[in-house]
Coordinates of C-alpha atoms in Angstrom, one line a residue:
X259 CA -31.8 -93.2 -54.7
X260 CA -28.3 -92.9 -53.3
X261 CA -28.3 -89.2 -54.3
X262 CA -31.5 -88.7 -52.2
X263 CA -30.0 -90.6 -49.2
X264 CA -26.7 -88.7 -49.4
X265 CA -28.2 -85.3 -49.8
X266 CA -29.4 -85.2 -46.1
X267 CA -32.6 -83.4 -47.3
X268 CA -34.9 -86.2 -46.3
X269 CA -35.2 -87.6 -42.8
X270 CA -35.9 -91.2 -43.9
X271 CA -34.3 -94.5 -44.8
X272 CA -33.8 -95.7 -48.4
X273 CA -33.9 -99.5 -48.9
X274 CA -32.9 -101.6 -51.9
X275 CA -34.1 -105.2 -51.5
X276 CA -33.1 -108.0 -53.8
X277 CA -36.1 -110.3 -54.4
X278 CA -34.7 -113.3 -56.0
X279 CA -36.0 -115.3 -53.0
X280 CA -33.0 -117.5 -52.5
X281 CA -29.5 -117.3 -51.0
X282 CA -27.9 -116.3 -54.3
X283 CA -29.6 -112.9 -53.8
X284 CA -26.7 -112.0 -51.6
X285 CA -24.4 -111.9 -54.6
X286 CA -26.8 -109.9 -56.7
X287 CA -27.5 -107.4 -53.9
X288 CA -23.7 -106.9 -53.6
X289 CA -23.4 -106.4 -57.3
X290 CA -26.3 -104.0 -57.3
X291 CA -24.8 -102.0 -54.5
X292 CA -21.5 -101.7 -56.2
X293 CA -22.8 -100.8 -59.7
X294 CA -25.3 -98.3 -58.3
X295 CA -22.9 -97.0 -55.7
X296 CA -25.4 -97.5 -52.9
X297 CA -23.1 -96.1 -50.2
X298 CA -25.9 -94.3 -48.3
X299 CA -28.7 -96.8 -48.7
X300 CA -29.7 -99.9 -46.8
X301 CA -29.1 -102.8 -49.2
X302 CA -30.4 -106.3 -48.5
X303 CA -32.0 -109.4 -50.0
X304 CA -34.8 -112.0 -49.4
X305 CA -33.2 -115.4 -49.1
X306 CA -36.3 -117.6 -49.2
X307 CA -39.5 -117.9 -51.2
X308 CA -41.6 -118.1 -48.1
X309 CA -40.4 -114.7 -47.1
X310 CA -41.1 -113.0 -50.4
X311 CA -43.3 -109.9 -50.3
X312 CA -47.0 -110.2 -51.0
X313 CA -47.0 -107.1 -53.2
X314 CA -44.6 -104.8 -55.0
X315 CA -42.5 -104.7 -58.2
X316 CA -39.0 -104.2 -59.3
X317 CA -37.5 -100.8 -58.5
X318 CA -37.5 -99.8 -62.2
X319 CA -41.3 -100.2 -62.2
X320 CA -41.7 -97.8 -59.3
X321 CA -40.8 -97.3 -55.7
X322 CA -42.7 -98.3 -52.6
X323 CA -43.0 -95.3 -50.2
X324 CA -43.9 -95.6 -46.5
X325 CA -44.7 -92.9 -44.0
X326 CA -43.1 -92.6 -40.5
X327 CA -45.7 -95.1 -39.2
X328 CA -44.6 -97.6 -41.8
X329 CA -48.0 -97.2 -43.6
X330 CA -47.9 -97.5 -47.4
X331 CA -48.3 -94.1 -49.0
X332 CA -47.6 -95.4 -52.5
X333 CA -47.3 -99.0 -53.5
X334 CA -45.8 -98.0 -56.8
X335 CA -44.6 -94.6 -57.9
X336 CA -44.3 -93.8 -61.6
X337 CA -42.0 -96.1 -63.6
X338 CA -38.9 -94.6 -65.0
X339 CA -39.4 -96.4 -68.3
X340 CA -42.8 -94.7 -68.7
X341 CA -42.0 -91.1 -67.8
X342 CA -38.2 -90.9 -67.4
X343 CA -37.2 -88.1 -65.0
X344 CA -40.8 -87.4 -63.9
X345 CA -40.6 -90.7 -62.0
X346 CA -38.0 -89.2 -59.7
X347 CA -40.1 -86.0 -59.3
X348 CA -43.0 -88.3 -58.2
X349 CA -40.9 -89.7 -55.4
X350 CA -39.5 -86.3 -54.4
X351 CA -43.0 -84.8 -54.3
X352 CA -44.1 -87.5 -51.9
X353 CA -41.0 -87.2 -49.7
X354 CA -41.2 -83.4 -49.6
X355 CA -44.8 -83.7 -48.3
X356 CA -44.1 -86.5 -45.8
X357 CA -41.0 -84.9 -44.3
X358 CA -42.8 -81.6 -43.9
X359 CA -45.9 -83.4 -42.6
X360 CA -48.1 -81.9 -45.3
X361 CA -50.9 -83.7 -47.0
X362 CA -49.9 -85.7 -50.1
X363 CA -50.9 -83.9 -53.3
X364 CA -53.9 -85.5 -55.1
X365 CA -51.8 -85.7 -58.2
X366 CA -48.0 -85.9 -58.5
X367 CA -45.6 -85.4 -61.4
X368 CA -45.3 -88.6 -63.4
X369 CA -48.8 -89.8 -62.7
X370 CA -51.3 -90.5 -65.4
X371 CA -54.7 -88.7 -65.3
X372 CA -57.9 -88.7 -67.3
X373 CA -59.1 -85.2 -68.3
X374 CA -62.8 -84.5 -67.6
X375 CA -62.7 -81.0 -69.1
X376 CA -65.2 -81.0 -72.1
X377 CA -62.5 -79.9 -74.6
X378 CA -60.3 -82.9 -73.8
X379 CA -62.9 -85.3 -72.3
X380 CA -61.4 -88.7 -71.4
X381 CA -58.1 -87.8 -72.9
X382 CA -55.2 -89.4 -71.0
X383 CA -52.3 -87.1 -69.9
X384 CA -49.2 -87.2 -67.8
X385 CA -48.8 -84.7 -65.0
X386 CA -45.5 -82.8 -65.4
X387 CA -45.8 -80.3 -62.6
X388 CA -48.0 -79.0 -59.8
X389 CA -48.4 -75.4 -58.7
X390 CA -51.1 -75.0 -56.1
X391 CA -54.3 -76.5 -57.5
X392 CA -53.1 -76.1 -61.1
X393 CA -51.6 -79.1 -63.0
X394 CA -49.3 -79.0 -66.0
X395 CA -50.3 -81.8 -68.2
X396 CA -48.7 -83.5 -71.2
X397 CA -51.2 -85.0 -73.6
X398 CA -50.2 -88.5 -74.8
X399 CA -52.9 -89.4 -77.4
X400 CA -55.1 -88.0 -80.1
X401 CA -54.6 -85.0 -82.3
X402 CA -53.2 -83.0 -79.4
X403 CA -50.5 -85.5 -78.6
X404 CA -47.3 -83.8 -77.5
X405 CA -49.0 -80.6 -76.4
X406 CA -48.9 -79.3 -72.8
X407 CA -51.8 -77.6 -71.1
X408 CA -52.6 -76.4 -67.6
X409 CA -55.9 -77.3 -65.8
X410 CA -57.2 -77.2 -62.3
X411 CA -56.9 -80.5 -60.4
X412 CA -60.7 -80.6 -60.3
X413 CA -60.7 -81.2 -64.1
X414 CA -59.0 -84.6 -63.9
X415 CA -59.3 -88.0 -62.3
X416 CA -56.6 -90.4 -61.4
X417 CA -57.1 -93.9 -62.7
X418 CA -56.8 -96.7 -60.2
X419 CA -54.4 -98.5 -62.5
X420 CA -51.3 -96.6 -63.2
X421 CA -49.7 -99.3 -65.4
X422 CA -50.8 -97.9 -68.8
X423 CA -47.5 -96.8 -70.4
X424 CA -45.2 -99.8 -70.5
X425 CA -42.4 -101.2 -68.5
X426 CA -39.9 -99.4 -66.4
X427 CA -36.2 -99.5 -66.9
X428 CA -34.4 -97.7 -64.2
X429 CA -31.4 -99.4 -62.8
X430 CA -32.7 -103.0 -62.6
X431 CA -30.9 -104.3 -65.6
X432 CA -30.7 -107.6 -63.8
X433 CA -34.2 -107.3 -62.6
X434 CA -34.1 -108.4 -59.0
X435 CA -33.9 -105.4 -56.8
X436 CA -37.0 -103.9 -55.3
X437 CA -36.4 -100.4 -54.1
X438 CA -38.4 -98.5 -51.5
X439 CA -38.2 -95.2 -49.7
X440 CA -39.7 -94.3 -46.3
X441 CA -40.9 -90.8 -45.6
X442 CA -34.4 -87.6 -52.0
X443 CA -33.0 -84.3 -54.8
X444 CA -32.4 -85.4 -58.3
X445 CA -32.1 -83.0 -61.1
X446 CA -33.7 -85.4 -63.6
X447 CA -37.2 -84.1 -63.3
X448 CA -37.6 -82.4 -66.6
X449 CA -39.5 -84.4 -69.2
X450 CA -37.2 -84.0 -72.1
X451 CA -36.8 -87.7 -72.6
X452 CA -39.0 -90.6 -73.6
X453 CA -42.7 -90.2 -73.7
X454 CA -42.7 -86.7 -72.4
X455 CA -40.7 -84.9 -75.1
X456 CA -41.7 -81.3 -75.0
X457 CA -40.7 -78.7 -77.5
X458 CA -41.0 -74.9 -77.2
X459 CA -41.5 -72.7 -80.2
X460 CA -39.0 -73.9 -82.8
X461 CA -37.7 -72.5 -86.1
X462 CA -40.6 -74.0 -88.0
X463 CA -43.1 -72.1 -85.9
X464 CA -44.4 -75.2 -84.1
X465 CA -45.4 -74.3 -80.6
X466 CA -46.1 -76.6 -77.7
X467 CA -46.1 -73.9 -75.0
X468 CA -48.3 -74.5 -72.0
X469 CA -51.4 -72.4 -71.4
X470 CA -53.6 -72.0 -68.4
X471 CA -57.1 -72.1 -69.9
X472 CA -57.0 -75.5 -71.4
X473 CA -56.5 -74.3 -75.0
X474 CA -53.7 -75.7 -77.0
X475 CA -50.9 -73.7 -78.5
X476 CA -50.0 -74.3 -82.2
X477 CA -50.3 -77.2 -84.6
X478 CA -47.1 -78.6 -85.9
X479 CA -47.7 -79.6 -89.5
X480 CA -44.3 -78.7 -90.9
X481 CA -41.4 -81.2 -91.0
X482 CA -38.8 -80.5 -88.4
X483 CA -35.6 -82.6 -88.7
X484 CA -34.6 -84.9 -85.9
X485 CA -32.2 -83.3 -83.5
X486 CA -28.7 -83.7 -84.9
X487 CA -27.0 -84.0 -81.5
X488 CA -29.4 -86.8 -80.5
X489 CA -28.9 -88.5 -83.9
X490 CA -25.1 -88.3 -83.5
X491 CA -25.2 -90.0 -80.1
X492 CA -27.9 -92.6 -80.7
X493 CA -28.8 -95.2 -81.4
X494 CA -25.6 -96.8 -80.2
X495 CA -25.5 -100.4 -79.0
X496 CA -23.2 -102.3 -76.7
X497 CA -22.1 -105.9 -77.4
X498 CA -24.0 -108.5 -75.4
X499 CA -21.4 -111.1 -76.3
X500 CA -23.8 -113.1 -78.5
X501 CA -22.9 -112.7 -82.1
X502 CA -26.4 -113.1 -83.5
X503 CA -27.9 -110.5 -81.0
X504 CA -25.1 -108.0 -81.7
X505 CA -25.7 -108.3 -85.4
X506 CA -29.5 -107.8 -85.0
X507 CA -29.0 -104.8 -82.7
X508 CA -26.8 -103.1 -85.3
X509 CA -29.4 -103.8 -88.0
X510 CA -32.0 -102.2 -85.7
X511 CA -29.8 -99.2 -85.1
X512 CA -29.3 -98.7 -88.9
X513 CA -33.1 -99.0 -89.5
X514 CA -33.8 -96.4 -86.8
X515 CA -31.1 -94.1 -88.2
X516 CA -32.8 -94.4 -91.7
X517 CA -36.1 -93.5 -90.0
X518 CA -34.6 -90.5 -88.4
X519 CA -33.1 -89.3 -91.7
X520 CA -36.2 -89.9 -93.9
X521 CA -39.1 -89.5 -91.4
X522 CA -41.1 -91.6 -93.9
X523 CA -43.8 -94.2 -93.5
X524 CA -41.8 -96.7 -95.5
X525 CA -38.8 -96.2 -93.2
X526 CA -41.0 -96.6 -90.2
X527 CA -42.4 -99.9 -91.6
X528 CA -38.8 -101.2 -92.1
X529 CA -37.9 -100.2 -88.6
X530 CA -40.9 -101.9 -87.1
X531 CA -40.2 -105.1 -89.0
X532 CA -36.5 -105.1 -87.9
X533 CA -37.1 -104.4 -84.2
X534 CA -40.0 -106.8 -84.1
X535 CA -37.9 -109.6 -85.5
X536 CA -35.0 -108.8 -83.1
X537 CA -37.3 -108.7 -80.1
X538 CA -38.9 -112.0 -81.0
X539 CA -35.5 -113.7 -81.4
X540 CA -34.2 -112.2 -78.2
X541 CA -37.3 -113.4 -76.2
X542 CA -36.8 -116.9 -77.5
X543 CA -33.2 -116.8 -76.4
X544 CA -34.1 -115.5 -72.9
X545 CA -36.7 -118.3 -72.6
X546 CA -34.2 -120.9 -73.8
X547 CA -31.6 -120.0 -71.2
X548 CA -34.0 -119.1 -68.4
X549 CA -32.5 -115.7 -68.1
X550 CA -34.1 -113.3 -65.7
X551 CA -36.9 -115.5 -64.6
X552 CA -38.6 -115.5 -61.3
X553 CA -41.4 -117.6 -59.7
X554 CA -43.5 -114.3 -59.5
X555 CA -43.8 -112.3 -62.7
X556 CA -43.9 -109.1 -60.6
X557 CA -40.2 -109.6 -59.8
X558 CA -39.2 -111.2 -63.1
X559 CA -36.5 -109.3 -65.1
X560 CA -37.5 -111.3 -68.2
X561 CA -41.1 -110.3 -67.9
X562 CA -40.1 -106.6 -67.4
X563 CA -37.7 -106.9 -70.4
X564 CA -40.4 -108.3 -72.6
X565 CA -42.9 -105.7 -71.4
X566 CA -40.5 -103.0 -72.6
X567 CA -40.3 -104.6 -76.0
X568 CA -44.1 -104.4 -76.2
X569 CA -44.1 -100.7 -75.1
X570 CA -41.6 -99.7 -77.8
X571 CA -43.4 -101.6 -80.5
X572 CA -46.8 -100.2 -79.5
X573 CA -45.3 -96.7 -79.7
X574 CA -43.9 -97.3 -83.2
X575 CA -47.1 -99.1 -84.5
X576 CA -49.2 -96.2 -83.3
X577 CA -47.5 -94.0 -85.9
X578 CA -48.5 -96.0 -88.9
X579 CA -51.1 -94.7 -91.3
X580 CA -49.5 -91.3 -92.0
X581 CA -46.9 -90.1 -94.5
X582 CA -44.7 -88.1 -92.2
X583 CA -43.4 -89.3 -88.9
X584 CA -42.7 -86.4 -86.6
X585 CA -39.3 -85.6 -85.3
X586 CA -40.6 -85.7 -81.7
X587 CA -41.9 -89.2 -82.0
X588 CA -38.7 -90.4 -83.7
X589 CA -36.6 -88.8 -81.0
X590 CA -38.6 -90.7 -78.4
X591 CA -38.1 -93.9 -80.2
X592 CA -34.3 -93.3 -80.5
X593 CA -34.1 -92.6 -76.8
X594 CA -36.3 -95.6 -75.9
X595 CA -34.1 -98.0 -78.0
X596 CA -30.9 -96.5 -76.5
X597 CA -32.1 -96.8 -72.9
X598 CA -33.4 -100.3 -73.6
X599 CA -30.2 -101.6 -75.0
X600 CA -28.1 -99.9 -72.3
X601 CA -30.2 -101.0 -69.4
X602 CA -31.5 -104.4 -70.4
X603 CA -29.1 -105.8 -73.0
X604 CA -26.1 -106.2 -70.7

């Protein structure tokens, strides 16, 4: 957000508001401003529960965007934890339109859509780009999962509820800062992380190139190894200064590394069991110490943290039933675990 504000590209204000709802929010807002280097943003806090907003979410779960008349254009843009860099593209697409006084596109990058085209009827997808009335779409379920297609905007509908892909992560590791932009550019818009891991033609002949007519390129049935550079750099975990949690996180990292090396169903089962046990122990610890709680779950860091546990587990459990776990999925899981431990476990 500070990059957008400092760029001078957008004639608007960027606000980061701590929503603890008590005077201690001043300290957290100050910490947030320092850690996120919010030198060009308006940084504030709500100091009383009676003044808490009636809607919204933590910044990691999406930005609130207003136009020049202070009318809500988007109550929640795409969450970073769901679509990674596409979440920033969503904001930028809105700001580009608002500042140029153009109509808001019917679908923005990072948004979930349902495909109505007969070939992919009722298939969910994530918009990864817009060119005129043609959408680039990343399929997230079914036999075409991981493929990218292009379809006219008339072939999709946008669900009313955009909360289908898990919790956001973003920069709200302490979970009390609600970020909004009124009427930004980041270079994080490519979907090479998380749930939108796209691969072009690789050495195994597995193509996921986009096409304009709704057909799907290639079928990846051969085993591709997990990217060695990614494996060398993740999963790495930082100490949370709690011996039992540190030990469990290291065990999870080892289980995920074994999964990456073997790509087998048995290794996946072991990783699921290990992460599930760790997440359960961690949630008990959070509850015991009242960490990250809030009167309103929309602004609760603990609720967002637990939601991210669920998202990661659902992604892993969705891969059970087969013999070979694809490199693409494992790379997503490695990145998810790395981002979770680096954003939440501190």
